[in-house]
XYZ file of C-alpha atoms in Angstrom:
611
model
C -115.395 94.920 228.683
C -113.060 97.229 226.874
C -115.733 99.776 226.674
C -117.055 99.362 229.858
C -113.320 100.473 231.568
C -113.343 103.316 229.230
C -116.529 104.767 230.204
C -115.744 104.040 233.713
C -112.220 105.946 233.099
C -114.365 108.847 231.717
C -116.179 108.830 234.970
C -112.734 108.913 237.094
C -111.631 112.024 234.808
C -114.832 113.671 235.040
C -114.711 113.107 239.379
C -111.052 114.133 239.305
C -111.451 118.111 237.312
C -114.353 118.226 240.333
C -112.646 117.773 242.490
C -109.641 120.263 241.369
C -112.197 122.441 240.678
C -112.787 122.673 244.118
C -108.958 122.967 244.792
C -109.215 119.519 246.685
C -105.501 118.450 245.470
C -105.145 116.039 247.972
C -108.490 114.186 247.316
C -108.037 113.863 244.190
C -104.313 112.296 244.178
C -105.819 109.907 246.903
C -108.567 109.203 244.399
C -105.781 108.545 241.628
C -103.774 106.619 244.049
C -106.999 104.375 244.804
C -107.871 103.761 241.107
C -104.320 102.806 240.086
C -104.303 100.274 242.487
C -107.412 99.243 241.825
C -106.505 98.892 238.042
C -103.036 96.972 238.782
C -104.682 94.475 241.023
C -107.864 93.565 238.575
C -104.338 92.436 236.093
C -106.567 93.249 233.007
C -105.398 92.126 229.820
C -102.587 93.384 227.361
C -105.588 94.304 225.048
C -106.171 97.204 228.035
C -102.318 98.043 227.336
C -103.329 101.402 225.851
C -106.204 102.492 228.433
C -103.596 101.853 231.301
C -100.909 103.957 229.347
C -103.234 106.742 229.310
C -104.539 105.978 233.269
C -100.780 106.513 234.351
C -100.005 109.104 231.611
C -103.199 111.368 233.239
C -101.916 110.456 236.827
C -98.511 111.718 235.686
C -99.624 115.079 234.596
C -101.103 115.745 237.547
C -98.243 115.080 239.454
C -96.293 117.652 237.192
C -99.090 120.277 237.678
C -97.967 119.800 241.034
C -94.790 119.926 240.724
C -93.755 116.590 242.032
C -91.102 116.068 239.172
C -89.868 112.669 240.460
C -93.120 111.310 240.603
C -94.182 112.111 237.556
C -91.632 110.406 235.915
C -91.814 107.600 238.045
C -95.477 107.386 237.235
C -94.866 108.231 233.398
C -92.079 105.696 232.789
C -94.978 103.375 233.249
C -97.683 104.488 230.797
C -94.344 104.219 228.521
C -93.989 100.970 229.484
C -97.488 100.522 228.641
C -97.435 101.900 225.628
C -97.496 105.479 225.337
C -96.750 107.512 222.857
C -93.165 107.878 222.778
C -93.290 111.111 220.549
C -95.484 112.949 223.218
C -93.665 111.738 225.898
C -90.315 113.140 223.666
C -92.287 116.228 223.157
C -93.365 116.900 226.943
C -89.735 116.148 228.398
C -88.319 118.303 225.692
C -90.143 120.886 226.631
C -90.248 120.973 230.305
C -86.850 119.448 231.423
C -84.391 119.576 228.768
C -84.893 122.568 226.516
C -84.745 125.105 229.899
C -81.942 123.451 230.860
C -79.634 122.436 227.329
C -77.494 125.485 227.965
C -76.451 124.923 231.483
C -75.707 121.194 230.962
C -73.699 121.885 228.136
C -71.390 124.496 229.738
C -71.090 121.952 232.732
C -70.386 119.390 230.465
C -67.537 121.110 228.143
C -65.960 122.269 231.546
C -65.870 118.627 233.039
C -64.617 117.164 229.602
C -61.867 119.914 229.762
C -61.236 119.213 233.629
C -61.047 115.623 233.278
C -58.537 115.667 230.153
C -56.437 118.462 231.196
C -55.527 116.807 234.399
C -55.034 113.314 232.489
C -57.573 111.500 234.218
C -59.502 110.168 230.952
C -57.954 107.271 229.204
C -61.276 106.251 226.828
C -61.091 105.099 223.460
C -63.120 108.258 222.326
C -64.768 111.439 224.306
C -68.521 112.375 223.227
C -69.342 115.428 221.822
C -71.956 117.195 224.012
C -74.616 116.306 221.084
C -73.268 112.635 221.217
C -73.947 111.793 224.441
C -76.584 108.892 224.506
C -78.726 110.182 227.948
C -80.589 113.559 228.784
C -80.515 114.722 232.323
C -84.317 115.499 233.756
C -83.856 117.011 237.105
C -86.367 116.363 239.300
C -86.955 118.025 242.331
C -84.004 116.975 245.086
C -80.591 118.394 244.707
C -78.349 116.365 242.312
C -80.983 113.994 241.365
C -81.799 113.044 237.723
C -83.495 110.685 235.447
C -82.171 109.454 232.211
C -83.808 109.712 228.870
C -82.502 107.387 226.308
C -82.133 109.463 222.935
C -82.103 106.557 220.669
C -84.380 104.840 222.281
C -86.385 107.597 223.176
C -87.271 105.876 226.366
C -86.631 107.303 230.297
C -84.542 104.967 231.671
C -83.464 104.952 235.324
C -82.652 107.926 238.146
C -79.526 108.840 238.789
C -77.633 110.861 241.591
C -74.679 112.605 241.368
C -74.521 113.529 244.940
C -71.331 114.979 245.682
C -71.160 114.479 249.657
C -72.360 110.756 249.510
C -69.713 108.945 251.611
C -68.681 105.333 251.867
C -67.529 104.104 255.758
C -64.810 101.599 254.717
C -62.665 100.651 251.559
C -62.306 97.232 251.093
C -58.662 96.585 251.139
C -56.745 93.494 250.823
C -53.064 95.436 250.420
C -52.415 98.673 252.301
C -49.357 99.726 249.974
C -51.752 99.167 246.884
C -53.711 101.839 244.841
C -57.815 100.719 244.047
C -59.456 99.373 240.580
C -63.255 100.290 241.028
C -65.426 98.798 238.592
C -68.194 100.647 238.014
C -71.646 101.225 235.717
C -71.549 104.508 235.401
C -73.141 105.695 238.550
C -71.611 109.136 239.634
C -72.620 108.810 243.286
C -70.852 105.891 243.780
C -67.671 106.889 241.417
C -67.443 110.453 244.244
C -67.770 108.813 246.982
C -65.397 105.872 246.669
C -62.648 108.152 244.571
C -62.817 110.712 247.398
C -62.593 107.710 250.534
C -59.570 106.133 248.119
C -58.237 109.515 247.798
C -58.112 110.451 251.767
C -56.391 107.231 252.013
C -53.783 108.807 250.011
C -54.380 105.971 247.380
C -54.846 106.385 243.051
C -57.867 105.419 241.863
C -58.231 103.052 238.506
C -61.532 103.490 237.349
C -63.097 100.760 234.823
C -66.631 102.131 233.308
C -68.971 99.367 231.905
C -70.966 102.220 230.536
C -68.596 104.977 229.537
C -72.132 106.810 227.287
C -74.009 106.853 230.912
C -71.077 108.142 232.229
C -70.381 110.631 230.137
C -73.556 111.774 230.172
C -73.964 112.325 233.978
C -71.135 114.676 233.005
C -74.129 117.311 232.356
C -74.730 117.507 235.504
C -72.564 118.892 238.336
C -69.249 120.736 238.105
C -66.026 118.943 239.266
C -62.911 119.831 240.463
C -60.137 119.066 242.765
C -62.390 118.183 245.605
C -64.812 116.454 244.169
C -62.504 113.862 242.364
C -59.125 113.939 241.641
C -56.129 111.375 241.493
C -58.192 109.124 239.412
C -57.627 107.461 235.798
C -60.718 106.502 234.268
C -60.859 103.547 231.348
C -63.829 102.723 229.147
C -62.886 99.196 229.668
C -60.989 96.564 230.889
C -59.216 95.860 227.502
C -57.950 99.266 227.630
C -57.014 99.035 231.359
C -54.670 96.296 230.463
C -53.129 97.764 227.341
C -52.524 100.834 229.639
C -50.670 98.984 232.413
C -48.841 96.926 229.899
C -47.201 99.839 228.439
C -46.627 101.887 231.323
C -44.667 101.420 234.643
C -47.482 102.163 237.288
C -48.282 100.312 239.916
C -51.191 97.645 239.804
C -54.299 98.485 241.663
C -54.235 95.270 243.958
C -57.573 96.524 246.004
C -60.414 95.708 243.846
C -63.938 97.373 244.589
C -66.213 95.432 242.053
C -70.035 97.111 242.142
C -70.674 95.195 238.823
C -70.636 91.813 239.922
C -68.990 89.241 242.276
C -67.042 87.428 239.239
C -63.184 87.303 239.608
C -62.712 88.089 236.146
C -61.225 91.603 237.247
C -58.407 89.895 239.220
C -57.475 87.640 235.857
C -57.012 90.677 233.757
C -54.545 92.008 237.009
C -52.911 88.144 236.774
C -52.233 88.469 233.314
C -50.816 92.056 233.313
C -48.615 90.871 236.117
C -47.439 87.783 234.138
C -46.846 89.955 231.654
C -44.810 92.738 233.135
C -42.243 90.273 234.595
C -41.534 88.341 231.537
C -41.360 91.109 229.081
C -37.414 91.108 227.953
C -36.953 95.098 228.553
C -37.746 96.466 231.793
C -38.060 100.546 232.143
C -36.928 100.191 235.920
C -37.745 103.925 236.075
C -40.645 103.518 238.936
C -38.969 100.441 241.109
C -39.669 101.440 244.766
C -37.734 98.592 246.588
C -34.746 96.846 245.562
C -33.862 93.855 247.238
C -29.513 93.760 247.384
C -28.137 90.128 248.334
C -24.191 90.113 248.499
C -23.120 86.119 248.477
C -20.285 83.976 248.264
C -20.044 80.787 248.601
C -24.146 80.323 249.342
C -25.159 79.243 245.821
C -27.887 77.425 247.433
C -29.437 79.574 249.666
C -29.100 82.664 247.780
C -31.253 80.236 244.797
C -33.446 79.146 247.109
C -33.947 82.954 248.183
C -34.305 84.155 244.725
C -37.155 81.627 244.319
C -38.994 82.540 247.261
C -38.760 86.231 246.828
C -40.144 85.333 242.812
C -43.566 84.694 244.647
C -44.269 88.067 245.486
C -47.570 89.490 243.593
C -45.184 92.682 243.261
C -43.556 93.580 239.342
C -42.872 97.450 238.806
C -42.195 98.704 242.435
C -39.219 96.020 243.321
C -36.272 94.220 241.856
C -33.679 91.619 243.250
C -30.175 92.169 242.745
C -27.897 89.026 243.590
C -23.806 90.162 243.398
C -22.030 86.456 243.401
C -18.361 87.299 244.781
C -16.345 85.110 242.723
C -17.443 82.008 244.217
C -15.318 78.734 243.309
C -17.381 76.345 245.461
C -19.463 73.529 244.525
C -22.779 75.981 245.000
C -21.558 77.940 241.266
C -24.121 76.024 239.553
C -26.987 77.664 241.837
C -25.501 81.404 240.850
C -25.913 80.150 237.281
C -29.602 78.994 238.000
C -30.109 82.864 239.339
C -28.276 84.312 235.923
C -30.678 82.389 233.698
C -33.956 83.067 235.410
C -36.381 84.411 233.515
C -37.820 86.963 235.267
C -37.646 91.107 234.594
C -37.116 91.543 238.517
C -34.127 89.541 238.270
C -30.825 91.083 237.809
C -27.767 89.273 238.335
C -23.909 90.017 238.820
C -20.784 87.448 239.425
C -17.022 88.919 239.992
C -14.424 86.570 238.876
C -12.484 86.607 242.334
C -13.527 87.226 245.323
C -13.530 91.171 246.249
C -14.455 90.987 249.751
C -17.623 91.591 251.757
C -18.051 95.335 251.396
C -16.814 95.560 247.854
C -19.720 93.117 247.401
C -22.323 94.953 248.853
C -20.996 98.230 247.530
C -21.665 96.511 243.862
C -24.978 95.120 244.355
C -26.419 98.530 245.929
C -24.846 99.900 242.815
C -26.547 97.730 240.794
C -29.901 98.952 242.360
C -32.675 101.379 240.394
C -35.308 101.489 242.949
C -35.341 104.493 245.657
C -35.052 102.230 248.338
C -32.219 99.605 248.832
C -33.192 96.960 251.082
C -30.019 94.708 252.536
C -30.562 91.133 252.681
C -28.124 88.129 253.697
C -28.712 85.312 251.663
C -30.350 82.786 254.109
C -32.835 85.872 255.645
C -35.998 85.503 254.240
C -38.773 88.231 253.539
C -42.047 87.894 255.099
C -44.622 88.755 252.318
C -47.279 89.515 255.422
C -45.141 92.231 256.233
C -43.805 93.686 252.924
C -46.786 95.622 252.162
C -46.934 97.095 255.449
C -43.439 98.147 254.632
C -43.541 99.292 251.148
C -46.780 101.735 252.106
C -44.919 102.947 254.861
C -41.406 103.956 252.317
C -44.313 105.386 249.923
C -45.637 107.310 252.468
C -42.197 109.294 253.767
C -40.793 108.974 250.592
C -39.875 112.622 250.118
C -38.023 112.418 254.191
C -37.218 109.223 255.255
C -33.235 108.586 254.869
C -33.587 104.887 256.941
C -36.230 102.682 257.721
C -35.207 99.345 260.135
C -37.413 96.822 260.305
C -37.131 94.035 262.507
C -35.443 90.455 262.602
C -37.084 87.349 263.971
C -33.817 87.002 266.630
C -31.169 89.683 265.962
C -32.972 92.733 265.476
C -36.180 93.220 267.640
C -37.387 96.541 267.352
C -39.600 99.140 268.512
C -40.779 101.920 266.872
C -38.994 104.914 266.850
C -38.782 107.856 264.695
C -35.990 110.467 264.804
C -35.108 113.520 262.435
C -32.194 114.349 260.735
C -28.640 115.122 262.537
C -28.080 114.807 266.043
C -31.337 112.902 266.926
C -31.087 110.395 264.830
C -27.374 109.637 264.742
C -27.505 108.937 268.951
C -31.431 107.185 268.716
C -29.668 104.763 266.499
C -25.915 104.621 265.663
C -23.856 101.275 266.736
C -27.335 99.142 266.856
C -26.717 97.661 263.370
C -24.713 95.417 263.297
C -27.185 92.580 261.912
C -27.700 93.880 257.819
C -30.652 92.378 256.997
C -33.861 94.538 257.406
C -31.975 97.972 256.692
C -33.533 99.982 253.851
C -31.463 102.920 253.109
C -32.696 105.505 250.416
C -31.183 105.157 247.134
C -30.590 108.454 246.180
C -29.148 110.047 249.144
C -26.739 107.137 249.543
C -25.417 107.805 245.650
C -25.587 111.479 246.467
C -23.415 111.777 249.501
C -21.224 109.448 247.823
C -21.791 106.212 250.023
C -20.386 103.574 248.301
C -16.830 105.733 246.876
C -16.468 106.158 250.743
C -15.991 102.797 251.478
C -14.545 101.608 248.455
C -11.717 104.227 249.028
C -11.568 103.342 252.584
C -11.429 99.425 252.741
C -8.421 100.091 255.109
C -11.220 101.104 257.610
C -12.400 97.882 259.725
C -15.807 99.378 259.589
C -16.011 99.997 256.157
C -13.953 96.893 255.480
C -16.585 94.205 257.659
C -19.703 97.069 258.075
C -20.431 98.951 255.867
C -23.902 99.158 256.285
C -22.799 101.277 259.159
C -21.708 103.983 257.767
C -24.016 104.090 256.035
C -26.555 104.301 258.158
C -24.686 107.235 260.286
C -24.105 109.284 256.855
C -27.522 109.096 256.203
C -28.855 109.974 259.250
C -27.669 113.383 258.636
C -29.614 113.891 255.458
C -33.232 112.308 256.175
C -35.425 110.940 258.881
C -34.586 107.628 260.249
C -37.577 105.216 261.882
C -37.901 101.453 262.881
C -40.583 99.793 263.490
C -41.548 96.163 265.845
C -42.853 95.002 262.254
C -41.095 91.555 261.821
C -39.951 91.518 257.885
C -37.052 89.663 257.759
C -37.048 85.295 258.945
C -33.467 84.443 259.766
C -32.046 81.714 258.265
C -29.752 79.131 259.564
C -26.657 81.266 259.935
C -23.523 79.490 258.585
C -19.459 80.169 258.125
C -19.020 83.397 256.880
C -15.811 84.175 254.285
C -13.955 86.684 257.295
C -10.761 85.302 258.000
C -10.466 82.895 261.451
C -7.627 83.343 263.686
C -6.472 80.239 266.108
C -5.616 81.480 269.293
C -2.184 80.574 271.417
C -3.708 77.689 272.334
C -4.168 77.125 268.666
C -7.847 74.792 269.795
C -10.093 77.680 269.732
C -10.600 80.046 266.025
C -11.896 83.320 266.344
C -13.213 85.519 263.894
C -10.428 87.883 262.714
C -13.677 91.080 264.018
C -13.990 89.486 267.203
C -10.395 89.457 267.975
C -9.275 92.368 270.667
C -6.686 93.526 267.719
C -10.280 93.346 265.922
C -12.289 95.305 268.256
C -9.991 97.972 268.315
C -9.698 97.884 265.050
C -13.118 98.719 264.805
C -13.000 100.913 267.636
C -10.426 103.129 265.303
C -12.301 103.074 262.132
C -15.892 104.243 263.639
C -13.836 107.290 265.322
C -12.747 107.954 261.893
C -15.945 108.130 260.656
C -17.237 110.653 263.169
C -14.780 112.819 262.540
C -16.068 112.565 258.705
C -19.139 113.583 259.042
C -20.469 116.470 258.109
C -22.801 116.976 262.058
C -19.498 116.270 263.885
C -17.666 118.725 262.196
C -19.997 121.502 263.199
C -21.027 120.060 266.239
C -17.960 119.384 269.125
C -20.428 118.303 271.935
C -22.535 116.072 269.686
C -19.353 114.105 268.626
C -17.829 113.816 272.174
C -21.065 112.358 273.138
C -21.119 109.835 270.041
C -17.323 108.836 271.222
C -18.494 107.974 274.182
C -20.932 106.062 273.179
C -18.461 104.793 270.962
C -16.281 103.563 274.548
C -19.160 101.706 275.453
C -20.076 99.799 272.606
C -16.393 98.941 272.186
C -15.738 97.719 275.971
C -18.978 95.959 275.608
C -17.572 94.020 272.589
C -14.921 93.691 273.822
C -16.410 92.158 277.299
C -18.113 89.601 274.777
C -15.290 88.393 273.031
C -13.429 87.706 276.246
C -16.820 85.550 277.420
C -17.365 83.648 274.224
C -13.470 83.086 273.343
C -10.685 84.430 275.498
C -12.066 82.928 279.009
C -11.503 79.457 277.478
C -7.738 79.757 277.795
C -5.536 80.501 279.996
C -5.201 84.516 279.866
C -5.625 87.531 282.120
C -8.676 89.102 280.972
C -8.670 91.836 283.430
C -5.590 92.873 282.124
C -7.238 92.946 278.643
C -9.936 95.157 279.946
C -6.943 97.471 281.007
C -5.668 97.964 277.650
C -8.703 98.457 275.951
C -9.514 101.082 278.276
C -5.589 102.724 278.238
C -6.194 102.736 274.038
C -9.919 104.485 274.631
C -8.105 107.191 276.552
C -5.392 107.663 274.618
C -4.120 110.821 272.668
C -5.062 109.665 269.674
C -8.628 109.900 270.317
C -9.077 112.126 273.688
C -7.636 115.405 273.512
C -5.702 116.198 276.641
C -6.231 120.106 276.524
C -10.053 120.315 276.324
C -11.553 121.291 278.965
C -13.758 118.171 279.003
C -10.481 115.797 279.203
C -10.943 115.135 282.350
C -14.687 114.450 282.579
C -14.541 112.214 279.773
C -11.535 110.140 281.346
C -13.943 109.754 284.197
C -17.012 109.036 281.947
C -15.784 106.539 280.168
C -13.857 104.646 283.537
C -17.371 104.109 284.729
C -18.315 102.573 281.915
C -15.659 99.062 282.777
């Protein structure tokens, strides 16, 4: 039987050189074609093993006379499978892919090594020598396109492309602040195309090879540079993934893109690296985007209660929260003590021995804060996790500009979105809306730079600073960075209770009034705000820009003002329209309106209208 296929083989060869004798190419690969299949359906035998090795092998080298490269080593991998010599195959692929093309791949491949490491995007155990790598490129005929030859094995192995303008449509994303962890085989095209969609997204790509020698390898074969991948830190493993983000303070990639498998043995290693950044003892605190500030007193409970909710976010590097106790002497101590003894590196804790006041309070936990945005929080306000990514991408973004971001408040605070630049824009799109602290971020830096919290420490005199100080804040650093808000719902309010501001009975001595909402208090205010303008920095060069904020001021004060008499006055016996009067009279008054500008007069009438 054996024989019989032979001589019929002999026959096929001796049909085929007729047939190219005659320059019929395409005959005779038809006739191949035909006897191949012929051959593979008939399922001879492995004692035929060897005649079908040489059946393909002949097939193959008539593809290669033709120059169809791909097919030939399509068509030769299986006589190797079948048995073919692997030192002629060696010998032929030596010869007619590699050895024209060692000196190129090397020169690619030293440049990409030196690429890769000089920009810091390698992080492998070891980097191959170009006569270590493991794989041979053999080009075939399409761009880009390449088998693998095993060296060791001395086997061809599987195609390869490292097509540099592959694209992927969409990136699989479960957190839009986070950066990506692609896990990956080695596969270039795949590597380019989802680096290059993470890097458009203005996301870092982690990169986890499962065969860093096929990976290096494919280095041979195209030149990179800045657009072709960039941003990117590549590991040879997971093991050294996780020793990496253990010892360093960069964020976790939270978006995985697994092309190995559909295991979620990728998001343990990210669990466990997470468990164990926020129980390590020291804490770098030198990349902490966010910090959460709650000033309490008196709230042991909720601010406990607040601590533990806030100690479910997946978050450990980018955010800390700072709780400032203000000497509380309540029954609610032992909750403050709860918060000092957690064990938890995002945790940092503070208790005066005596109460210091409101402002002094917040002044000492934004103090207290590392990261580059402070984020104020009243103890029974609660963050909305659905929304915190949304917010941290959007502070990562505008990092380098934005001085203010304000979210928005379930009841309180209802926001659209606005964005204003620095100085005069955003000082009248947004100053006096504030009162309500939780859901302001202020930048960090440019609240310690222009000396935020000395100002109101020094200036506790000032109602504002005294009951607000968030406020001034906010209109200091509106001169120094862009200021947006946004409809984006991050803070829940809580069940508001009695705050520590002093109460004042009225006459009637039946009704108590916050000491702020008092008229004394409004005007109070009223004073301290007009202080402030005059303070900063815009006003000072800019006349119009600071009559304009005064009255502006006029109306938010007679509209407190208005309020107060609603909510407290009306229930006794006084003449309210007379109290209108004299917050008007004190509007108008020398000490604020100058009665030799030229605008005197128009501003007496401007702010009339507004009663």
């Amino acid at each position: 039987m054996e024989n019989e296929a032979t001589q019929e083989f002999n026959r096929f060869l001796q049909e085929i050189d007729e047939l190219l004798d005659n320059n019929l190419i395409l005959e005779a690969n038809q006739k191949y074609i035909e006897y191949i299949k012929k051959m593979e359906s008939q399922n001879e035998s492995n004692s035929n093993n060897k005649l079908k090795a040489d059946i393909y092998a002949g097939y193959a080298f008539f593809l290669f006379s033709q120059q169809n490269y791909e097919s030939f080593l399509k068509v030769l991998n299986k006589a190797q499978n079948n048995g073919y010599s692997k030192d002629l195959i060696e010998k032929i692929l030596m010869e007619a892919f590699i050895e024209p093309n060692i000196d190129e791949f090397k020169f690619i491949y030293i440049k990409n090594k030196e690429y890769l490491l000089s920009n810091g995007y390698l992080h492998a155990k070891s980097v191959l020598d170009f006569e270590d790598l493991p794989y041979w490129l053999l080009p075939i005929e399409t761009e880009n396109e390449y088998y693998l030859f095993d060296k060791e094995k001395r086997l061809l192995v599987e195609k390869v492309s490292l097509n540099i303008n592959h694209k992927v449509e969409t990136l699989p994303t479960e957190e839009i602040f986070s950066d990506y962890l692609l896990m990956e085989n080695g596969n270039w095209e795949n590597t380019l195309a989802y680096t290059a969609k993470i890097k458009n997204s203005n996301k870092k790509a982690y990169i986890v090879i499962d065969n860093i020698g096929k990976f290096f390898s494919c280095l041979q074969g195209v030149l990179l540079n800045e657009d072709t991948i960039s941003n990117v830190l590549i590991f040879d493993n997971l093991f050294n993934m996780e020793n990496y983000f253990k010892s360093s303070s960069d964020y976790l990639p939270r978006n995985i893109i697994n092309l190995l498998d559909n295991s979620n043995y990728t998001q343990n290693y990210i669990n466990v690296i997470h468990n164990y950044r926020i129980n390590k003892k020291e804490r770098a605190r030198n990349n902490i985007l966010l910090s959460i500030c709650i000033p309490s007193f008196n709230r042991g409970k909720r601010a406990y209660e607040n601590i533990i909710h806030l100690l479910q976010s997946r978050y450990d590097e980018e955010i800390e929260f700072i709780v400032s106790n203000n000497g509380t002497q309540n029954d609610t101590q032992k909750y403050y003590e709860k918060i000092r003894d957690i064990d938890d590196a995002r945790v940092k804790y503070f208790s005066f021995e005596e109460n210091k006041g409101f402002a002094l309070n917040c002044c000492k936990a934004c103090e207290l804060a590392k990261g580059e945005y402070i984020l104020l929080l009243s103890d029974e306000d609660i963050v909305d996790f659905n929304v915190l990514d949304k917010i941290m991408n959007e502070l990562m973004q505008y990092k380098d500009t934005l001085a203010i971001m304000r979210t928005s408040t379930t009841t309180q605070s209802k926001l659209t979105v606005k964005n204003a630049v620095p100085g005069k824009d955003a000082i009248l799109t947004f100053m006096l809306t504030s009162n309500y602290m939780s859901g302001i971020i202020l930048n960090n830096s440019l609240l310690k730079k222009h000396k935020g919290i000395e100002y109101i420490k020094e200036n506790l005199d000032n109602k504002v600073c005294y009951n607000y100080p968030h406020m001034f804040w906010e209109l200091l650093l509106s001169q120094y960075g862009n200021v947006q808000s946004t409809d984006l719902v991050l803070i829940h309010e809580g069940k508001a209770e009695k705050t520590e501001v002093e109460y004042i009975k009225l006459s009637s001595d039946k009704i108590e009034i916050p000491s702020y909402a008092t008229i004394e208090g409004r005007l109070d205010q009223h004073k301290g705000f007009f202080t402030i303008f005059k303070y900063l920095e815009v006003c000072k060069k800019d006349s119009d820009l600071f009559r304009e904020m005064y009255i502006r001021l006029c109306a938010k004060t007679l509209f407190l003002v208005d309020v107060s008499i609603l909510v407290y006055y009306k229930k006794n016996d006084v003449n309210t329209s007379a109290m209108l009067d004299e917050v008007y009279e004190f509007c108008i008054s020398e000490e604020f309106l100058d009665n030799k500008s030229k605008f005197y007069k128009e501003d007496i009438r401007t702010i009339k209208s507004l009663l």
